Amino acid sequence: MAAVFKIIPTTQKYDWGKIGRSSKVAQYAVACKLPDFTLDANAPYAELWMGTHHTSPSRLLSGEKLSEHLAAHPELMGARVIERFKDAGAEEGNLPFLFKVLAIEKALSIQTHPDKEMAERLHKERPDVYKEMADSIARANT
């Protein structure tokens, strides 16, 4: 088993992204020949994700999810990382970060991500706004 291997990232289209081929995200997607990727000249390509996020996980060339591969080969993450991020699902191959390449056309607001306690409170107070929090909370509690 190789310690270094290619992964297939995913792309995200958001209104603030650069349009079509002017976006580095789209350029990288074309250059790495992402499966099922067709460049839309009018679409805003905003982010290229590399990680194990449940909504858009990276895969290996074989098609296997990155998280499944890491769970089957915990030595790739290391015991210290798995222990430190156990509550975030590291034992199931979930990385404690999401690597992103951004292609920004419009100004963005400053974004911060809440800790577990804040996420629980925000979701409880406004579940219509903080939808993703429920999934994050459920994963953190399993």
mmCIF file of C-alpha atoms in Angstrom:
data_model
loop_
_atom_site.group_PDB
_atom_site.id
_atom_site.type_symbol
_atom_site.label_atom_id
_atom_site.label_comp_id
_atom_site.label_asym_id
_atom_site.label_seq_id
_atom_site.Cartn_x
_atom_site.Cartn_y
_atom_site.Cartn_z
ATOM 1 C CA MET A 1 0.000 0.000 0.000
ATOM 2 C CA ALA A 2 1.427 3.347 -1.039
ATOM 3 C CA ALA A 3 1.658 6.160 1.502
ATOM 4 C CA VAL A 4 1.323 8.710 -1.324
ATOM 5 C CA PHE A 5 -1.502 8.328 -3.806
ATOM 6 C CA LYS A 6 -3.690 10.437 -6.062
ATOM 7 C CA ILE A 7 -7.085 11.553 -4.883
ATOM 8 C CA ILE A 8 -9.902 12.960 -6.956
ATOM 9 C CA PRO A 9 -11.086 16.315 -5.583
ATOM 10 C CA THR A 10 -14.564 17.756 -6.015
ATOM 11 C CA THR A 11 -15.720 21.150 -7.234
ATOM 12 C CA GLN A 12 -18.236 23.527 -5.698
ATOM 13 C CA LYS A 13 -20.206 26.141 -7.600
ATOM 14 C CA TYR A 14 -21.164 29.227 -5.611
ATOM 15 C CA ASP A 15 -22.366 32.590 -6.867
ATOM 16 C CA TRP A 16 -19.141 34.296 -5.794
ATOM 17 C CA GLY A 17 -16.883 31.989 -7.836
ATOM 18 C CA LYS A 18 -15.027 32.878 -11.018
ATOM 19 C CA ILE A 19 -16.844 32.079 -14.221
ATOM 20 C CA GLY A 20 -15.958 29.173 -16.481
ATOM 21 C CA ARG A 21 -12.393 28.786 -17.668
ATOM 22 C CA SER A 22 -11.253 31.953 -15.833
ATOM 23 C CA SER A 23 -11.598 29.985 -12.583
ATOM 24 C CA LYS A 24 -8.509 28.138 -11.329
ATOM 25 C CA VAL A 25 -10.935 25.618 -9.804
ATOM 26 C CA ALA A 26 -12.312 24.830 -13.270
ATOM 27 C CA GLN A 27 -8.813 24.814 -14.765
ATOM 28 C CA TYR A 28 -7.594 22.312 -12.153
ATOM 29 C CA ALA A 29 -10.690 20.155 -12.637
ATOM 30 C CA VAL A 30 -10.024 20.009 -16.378
ATOM 31 C CA ALA A 31 -6.278 19.421 -15.888
ATOM 32 C CA CYS A 32 -6.798 16.502 -13.496
ATOM 33 C CA LYS A 33 -9.514 15.055 -15.703
ATOM 34 C CA LEU A 34 -12.091 14.786 -12.963
ATOM 35 C CA PRO A 35 -14.561 12.021 -13.786
ATOM 36 C CA ASP A 36 -17.998 13.316 -14.759
ATOM 37 C CA PHE A 37 -16.697 16.899 -14.936
ATOM 38 C CA THR A 38 -17.783 18.966 -17.922
ATOM 39 C CA LEU A 39 -16.746 22.596 -17.992
ATOM 40 C CA ASP A 40 -19.712 24.959 -18.170
ATOM 41 C CA ALA A 41 -18.431 28.257 -19.583
ATOM 42 C CA ASN A 42 -21.147 30.177 -17.704
ATOM 43 C CA ALA A 43 -20.917 28.490 -14.289
ATOM 44 C CA PRO A 44 -19.211 30.033 -11.248
ATOM 45 C CA TYR A 45 -16.548 27.586 -10.042
ATOM 46 C CA ALA A 46 -15.703 28.659 -6.509
ATOM 47 C CA GLU A 47 -13.999 25.840 -4.601
ATOM 48 C CA LEU A 48 -11.989 22.689 -5.179
ATOM 49 C CA TRP A 49 -12.261 20.379 -2.166
ATOM 50 C CA MET A 50 -9.816 17.711 -1.063
ATOM 51 C CA GLY A 51 -10.886 15.797 1.991
ATOM 52 C CA THR A 52 -13.516 13.607 3.577
ATOM 53 C CA HIS A 53 -16.418 16.045 3.962
ATOM 54 C CA HIS A 54 -19.640 14.030 3.833
ATOM 55 C CA THR A 55 -21.358 16.265 1.269
ATOM 56 C CA SER A 56 -18.568 16.062 -1.302
ATOM 57 C CA PRO A 57 -15.897 13.508 -0.405
ATOM 58 C CA SER A 58 -12.692 12.998 -2.350
ATOM 59 C CA ARG A 59 -12.157 9.580 -3.874
ATOM 60 C CA LEU A 60 -9.204 7.493 -4.948
ATOM 61 C CA LEU A 61 -8.638 6.632 -8.600
ATOM 62 C CA SER A 62 -10.294 3.269 -7.859
ATOM 63 C CA GLY A 63 -13.513 5.109 -6.911
ATOM 64 C CA GLU A 64 -13.170 4.279 -3.207
ATOM 65 C CA LYS A 65 -13.966 7.160 -0.843
ATOM 66 C CA LEU A 66 -10.891 8.697 0.760
ATOM 67 C CA SER A 67 -12.443 8.180 4.211
ATOM 68 C CA GLU A 68 -12.930 4.459 3.540
ATOM 69 C CA HIS A 69 -9.307 4.115 2.457
ATOM 70 C CA LEU A 70 -8.050 5.966 5.532
ATOM 71 C CA ALA A 71 -10.266 3.893 7.835
ATOM 72 C CA ALA A 72 -8.831 0.715 6.303
ATOM 73 C CA HIS A 73 -5.265 2.068 6.657
ATOM 74 C CA PRO A 74 -5.167 4.017 9.943
ATOM 75 C CA GLU A 75 -1.371 4.162 9.813
ATOM 76 C CA LEU A 76 -1.763 6.826 7.098
ATOM 77 C CA MET A 77 -3.331 9.192 9.635
ATOM 78 C CA GLY A 78 -1.272 8.057 12.610
ATOM 79 C CA ALA A 79 -2.316 7.107 16.127
ATOM 80 C CA ARG A 80 -1.846 10.634 17.550
ATOM 81 C CA VAL A 81 -4.134 12.221 14.954
ATOM 82 C CA ILE A 82 -6.745 9.494 15.360
ATOM 83 C CA GLU A 83 -6.720 9.856 19.141
ATOM 84 C CA ARG A 84 -6.747 13.668 19.061
ATOM 85 C CA PHE A 85 -9.656 13.845 16.591
ATOM 86 C CA LYS A 86 -11.610 10.796 17.726
ATOM 87 C CA ASP A 87 -14.706 12.939 18.394
ATOM 88 C CA ALA A 88 -14.592 14.168 14.793
ATOM 89 C CA GLY A 89 -14.683 10.629 13.408
ATOM 90 C CA ALA A 90 -10.978 10.110 12.748
ATOM 91 C CA GLU A 91 -11.304 6.389 13.505
ATOM 92 C CA GLU A 92 -13.735 6.164 10.577
ATOM 93 C CA GLY A 93 -11.197 7.856 8.289
ATOM 94 C CA ASN A 94 -12.517 11.407 8.605
ATOM 95 C CA LEU A 95 -9.798 14.023 8.301
ATOM 96 C CA PRO A 96 -9.818 16.865 10.852
ATOM 97 C CA PHE A 97 -9.575 19.448 8.042
ATOM 98 C CA LEU A 98 -10.893 20.209 4.557
ATOM 99 C CA PHE A 99 -8.324 21.510 2.085
ATOM 100 C CA LYS A 100 -9.822 24.038 -0.334
ATOM 101 C CA VAL A 101 -8.621 25.967 -3.368
ATOM 102 C CA LEU A 102 -10.738 29.106 -3.830
ATOM 103 C CA ALA A 103 -11.470 31.065 -7.005
ATOM 104 C CA ILE A 104 -13.104 34.306 -5.886
ATOM 105 C CA GLU A 105 -14.830 36.724 -8.260
ATOM 106 C CA LYS A 106 -16.909 38.671 -5.713
ATOM 107 C CA ALA A 107 -16.118 39.878 -2.220
ATOM 108 C CA LEU A 108 -16.686 37.303 0.520
ATOM 109 C CA SER A 109 -17.750 37.820 4.081
ATOM 110 C CA ILE A 110 -15.439 36.649 6.829
ATOM 111 C CA GLN A 111 -16.368 33.121 7.806
ATOM 112 C CA THR A 112 -15.704 31.247 10.997
ATOM 113 C CA HIS A 113 -16.755 27.759 11.964
ATOM 114 C CA PRO A 114 -18.178 27.157 15.413
ATOM 115 C CA ASP A 115 -16.938 24.623 17.926
ATOM 116 C CA LYS A 116 -19.254 21.729 18.841
ATOM 117 C CA GLU A 117 -21.067 23.576 21.653
ATOM 118 C CA MET A 118 -21.707 26.667 19.537
ATOM 119 C CA ALA A 119 -22.859 24.509 16.598
ATOM 120 C CA GLU A 120 -25.367 22.720 18.827
ATOM 121 C CA ARG A 121 -26.721 26.008 20.152
ATOM 122 C CA LEU A 122 -26.991 27.623 16.711
ATOM 123 C CA HIS A 123 -28.747 24.591 15.248
ATOM 124 C CA LYS A 124 -31.174 24.445 18.163
ATOM 125 C CA GLU A 125 -31.975 28.163 17.876
ATOM 126 C CA ARG A 126 -32.234 28.343 14.069
ATOM 127 C CA PRO A 127 -32.292 24.913 12.386
ATOM 128 C CA ASP A 128 -33.590 26.494 9.163
ATOM 129 C CA VAL A 129 -30.376 28.530 8.835
ATOM 130 C CA TYR A 130 -27.863 26.135 10.401
ATOM 131 C CA LYS A 131 -28.909 22.961 8.571
ATOM 132 C CA GLU A 132 -25.487 21.352 8.240
ATOM 133 C CA MET A 133 -24.961 21.635 11.967
ATOM 134 C CA ALA A 134 -27.306 18.694 12.619
ATOM 135 C CA ASP A 135 -25.170 16.349 10.499
ATOM 136 C CA SER A 136 -21.968 17.602 12.115
ATOM 137 C CA ILE A 137 -23.407 17.217 15.596
ATOM 138 C CA ALA A 138 -24.687 13.709 14.871
ATOM 139 C CA ARG A 139 -21.284 12.605 13.551
ATOM 140 C CA ALA A 140 -19.477 14.147 16.511
ATOM 141 C CA ASN A 141 -21.745 12.321 18.963
ATOM 142 C CA THR A 142 -21.322 8.846 17.414
#
